Short mmCIF file of C-alpha atoms in Angstrom, two decimals:
data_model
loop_
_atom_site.label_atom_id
_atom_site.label_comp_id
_atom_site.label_asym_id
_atom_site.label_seq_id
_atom_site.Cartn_x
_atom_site.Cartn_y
_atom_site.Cartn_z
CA UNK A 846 19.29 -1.33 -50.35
CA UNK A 847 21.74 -1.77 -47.94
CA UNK A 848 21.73 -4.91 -45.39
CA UNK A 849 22.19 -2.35 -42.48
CA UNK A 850 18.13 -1.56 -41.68
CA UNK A 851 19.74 1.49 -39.75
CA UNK A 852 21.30 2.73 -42.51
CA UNK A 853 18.04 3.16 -44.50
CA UNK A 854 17.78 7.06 -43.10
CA UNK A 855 19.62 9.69 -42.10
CA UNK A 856 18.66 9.28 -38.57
CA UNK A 857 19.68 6.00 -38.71
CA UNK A 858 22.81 6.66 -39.86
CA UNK A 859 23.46 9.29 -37.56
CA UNK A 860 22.22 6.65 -34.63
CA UNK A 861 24.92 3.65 -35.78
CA UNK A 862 27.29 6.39 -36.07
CA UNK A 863 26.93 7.26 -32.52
CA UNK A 864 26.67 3.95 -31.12
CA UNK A 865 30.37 3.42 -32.68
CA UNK A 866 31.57 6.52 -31.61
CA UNK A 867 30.44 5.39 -27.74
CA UNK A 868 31.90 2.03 -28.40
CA UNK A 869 34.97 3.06 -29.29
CA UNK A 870 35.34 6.04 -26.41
CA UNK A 871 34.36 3.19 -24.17
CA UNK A 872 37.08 1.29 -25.52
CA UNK A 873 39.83 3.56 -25.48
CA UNK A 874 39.29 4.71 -21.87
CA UNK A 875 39.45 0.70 -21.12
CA UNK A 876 42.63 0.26 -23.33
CA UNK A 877 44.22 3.41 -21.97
CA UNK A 878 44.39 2.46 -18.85
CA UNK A 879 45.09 -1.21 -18.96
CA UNK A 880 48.02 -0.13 -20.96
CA UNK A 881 49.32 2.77 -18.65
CA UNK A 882 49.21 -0.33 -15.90
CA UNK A 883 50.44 -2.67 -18.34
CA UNK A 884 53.66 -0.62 -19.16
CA UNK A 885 56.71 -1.97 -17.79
CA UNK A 886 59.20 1.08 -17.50
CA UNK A 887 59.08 3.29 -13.89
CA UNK A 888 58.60 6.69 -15.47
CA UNK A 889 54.82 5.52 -16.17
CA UNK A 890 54.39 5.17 -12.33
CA UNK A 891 56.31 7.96 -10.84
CA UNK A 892 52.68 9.96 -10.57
CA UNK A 893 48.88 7.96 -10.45
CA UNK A 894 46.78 9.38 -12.99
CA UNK A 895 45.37 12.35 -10.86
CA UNK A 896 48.72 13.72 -9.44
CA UNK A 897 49.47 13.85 -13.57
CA UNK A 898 46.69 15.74 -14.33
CA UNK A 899 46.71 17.79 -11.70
CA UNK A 900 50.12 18.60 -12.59
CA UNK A 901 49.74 18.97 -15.94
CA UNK A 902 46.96 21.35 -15.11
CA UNK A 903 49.12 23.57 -13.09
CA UNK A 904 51.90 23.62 -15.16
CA UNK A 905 49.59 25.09 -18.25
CA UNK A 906 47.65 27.42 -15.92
CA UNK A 907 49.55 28.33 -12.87
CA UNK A 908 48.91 28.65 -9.15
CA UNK A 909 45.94 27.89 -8.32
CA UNK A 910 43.35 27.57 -5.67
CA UNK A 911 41.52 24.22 -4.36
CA UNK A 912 37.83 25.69 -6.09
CA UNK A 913 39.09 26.63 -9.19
CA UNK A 914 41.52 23.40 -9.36
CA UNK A 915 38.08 21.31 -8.78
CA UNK A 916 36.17 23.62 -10.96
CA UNK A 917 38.29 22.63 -13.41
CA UNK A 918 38.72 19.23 -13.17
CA UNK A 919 34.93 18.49 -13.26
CA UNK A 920 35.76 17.27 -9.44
CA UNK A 921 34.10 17.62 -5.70
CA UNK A 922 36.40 20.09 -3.75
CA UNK A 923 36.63 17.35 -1.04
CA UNK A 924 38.04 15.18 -3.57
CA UNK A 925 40.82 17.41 -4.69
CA UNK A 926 41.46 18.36 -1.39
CA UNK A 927 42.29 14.94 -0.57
CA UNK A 928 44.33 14.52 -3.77
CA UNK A 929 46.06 17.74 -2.96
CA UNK A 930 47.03 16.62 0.39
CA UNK A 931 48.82 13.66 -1.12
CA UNK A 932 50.64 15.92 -3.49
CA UNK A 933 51.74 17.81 -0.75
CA UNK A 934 52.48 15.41 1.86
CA UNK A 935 54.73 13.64 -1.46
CA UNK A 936 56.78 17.35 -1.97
CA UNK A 937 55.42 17.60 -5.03
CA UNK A 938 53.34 20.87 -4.79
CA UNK A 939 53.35 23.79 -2.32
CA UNK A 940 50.57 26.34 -0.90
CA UNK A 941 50.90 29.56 -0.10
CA UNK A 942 48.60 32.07 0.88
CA UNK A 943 46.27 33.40 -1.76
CA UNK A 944 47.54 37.05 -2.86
CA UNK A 945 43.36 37.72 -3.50
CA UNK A 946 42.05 36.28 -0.38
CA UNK A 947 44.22 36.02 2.81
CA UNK A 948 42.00 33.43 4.18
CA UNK A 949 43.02 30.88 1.32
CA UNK A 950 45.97 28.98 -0.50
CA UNK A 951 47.14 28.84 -3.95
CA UNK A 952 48.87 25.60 -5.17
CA UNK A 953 51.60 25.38 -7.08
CA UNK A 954 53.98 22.58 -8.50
CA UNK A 955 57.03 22.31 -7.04
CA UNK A 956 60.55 21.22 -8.87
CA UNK A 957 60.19 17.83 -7.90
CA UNK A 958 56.32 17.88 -9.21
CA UNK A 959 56.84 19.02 -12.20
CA UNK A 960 60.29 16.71 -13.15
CA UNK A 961 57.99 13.67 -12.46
CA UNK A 962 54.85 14.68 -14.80
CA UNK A 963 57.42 15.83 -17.29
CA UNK A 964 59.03 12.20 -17.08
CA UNK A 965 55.47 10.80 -17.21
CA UNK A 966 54.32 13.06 -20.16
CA UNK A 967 57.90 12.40 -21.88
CA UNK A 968 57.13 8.64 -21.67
CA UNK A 969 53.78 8.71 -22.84
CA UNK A 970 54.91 10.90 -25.55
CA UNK A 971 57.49 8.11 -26.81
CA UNK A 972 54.92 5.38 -25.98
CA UNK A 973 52.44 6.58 -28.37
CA UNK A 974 55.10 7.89 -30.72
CA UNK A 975 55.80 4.01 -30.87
CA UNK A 976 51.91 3.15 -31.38
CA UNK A 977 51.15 5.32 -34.10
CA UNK A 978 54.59 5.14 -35.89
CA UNK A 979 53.52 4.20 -39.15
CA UNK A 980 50.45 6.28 -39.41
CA UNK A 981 50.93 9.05 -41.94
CA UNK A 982 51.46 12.65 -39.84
CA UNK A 983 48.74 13.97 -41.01
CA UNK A 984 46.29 11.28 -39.46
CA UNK A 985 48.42 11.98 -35.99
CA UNK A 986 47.14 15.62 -36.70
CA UNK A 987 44.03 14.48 -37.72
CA UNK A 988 43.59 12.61 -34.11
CA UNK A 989 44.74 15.21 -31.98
CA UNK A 990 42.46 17.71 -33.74
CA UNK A 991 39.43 15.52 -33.13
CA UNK A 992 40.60 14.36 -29.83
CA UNK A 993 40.78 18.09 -28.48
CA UNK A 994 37.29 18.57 -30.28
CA UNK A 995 35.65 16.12 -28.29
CA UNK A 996 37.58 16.77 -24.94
CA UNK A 997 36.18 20.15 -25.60
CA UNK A 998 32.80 19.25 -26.11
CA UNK A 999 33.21 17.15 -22.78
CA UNK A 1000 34.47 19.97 -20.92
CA UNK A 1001 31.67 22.70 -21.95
CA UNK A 1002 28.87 19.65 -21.47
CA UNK A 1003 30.79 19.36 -17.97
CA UNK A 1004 30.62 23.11 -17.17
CA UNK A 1005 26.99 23.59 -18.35
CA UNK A 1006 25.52 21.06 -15.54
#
């Protein structure tokens, strides 16, 4: 019999499995961020973390307009808007009118945009290159596999409320 009283049934399993999996998200959102702030060289800070993702977004799915951009991101239009602005007032995207609806804008990255997330992504990159350089490739693979699983199941859990 094991000493873990959870452990005694599949449910219970299942349950301590869980709870581990939610301490562990918990804790890598906490240590991913204290070490993006923590990181000493510039090309971390050239973009906060939404101009980066909103960047990176763009760059993967082209021009885009504020509704979808927030429909994407899981985010308030008002709050993209806002983010948007910044990006703009910074050079580091452009609108132009929308080509399906004259009354709107598309945004897209401009050069300057999309040298800085490339810096950022190139640093991160080398960053967790460092991090995980002795893990055998195949657990790498194994932890981007799973890590797109679950941002997946985040996304469609996102999009269904």
């Amino acid at each position: 019999m094991s000493d873990d009283p959870y452990r005694d049934t599949e449910a219970g399993t299942d349950e301590v499995t869980l709870g581990r999996i939610e301490t562990e998200v918990a804790l890598l959102m906490r240590f991913g961020e204290a070490t993006r702030r923590a990181t000493g060289t510039a090309e971390h800070r050239v973009l906060d973390r939404a101009a980066y993702v909103i960047l990176r977004h763009l760059d993967a799915a082209g021009p885009q307009n504020v509704s979808a951009l927030a429909a994407r991101l899981n985010l308030d239009g008002s709050t993209v808007t806002r983010q948007v602005s910044a990006l703009q007032r910074d050079g580091l995207i452009t609108r132009t009118p929308d080509p399906s609806d004259g009354r709107g804008t598309v945004i897209s990255p401009t050069t300057t945009g999309l040298q800085r997330m490339a810096a950022v992504r190139a640093a991160r990159t080398r960053l967790y290159g460092d991090m995980l350089g002795d893990w055998p490739g195949e657990d790498r693979e194994t932890l981007a596999v799973l890590l797109r699983r679950l941002n997946e199941a985040l996304e469609s859990r996102n999009r269904t409320r």
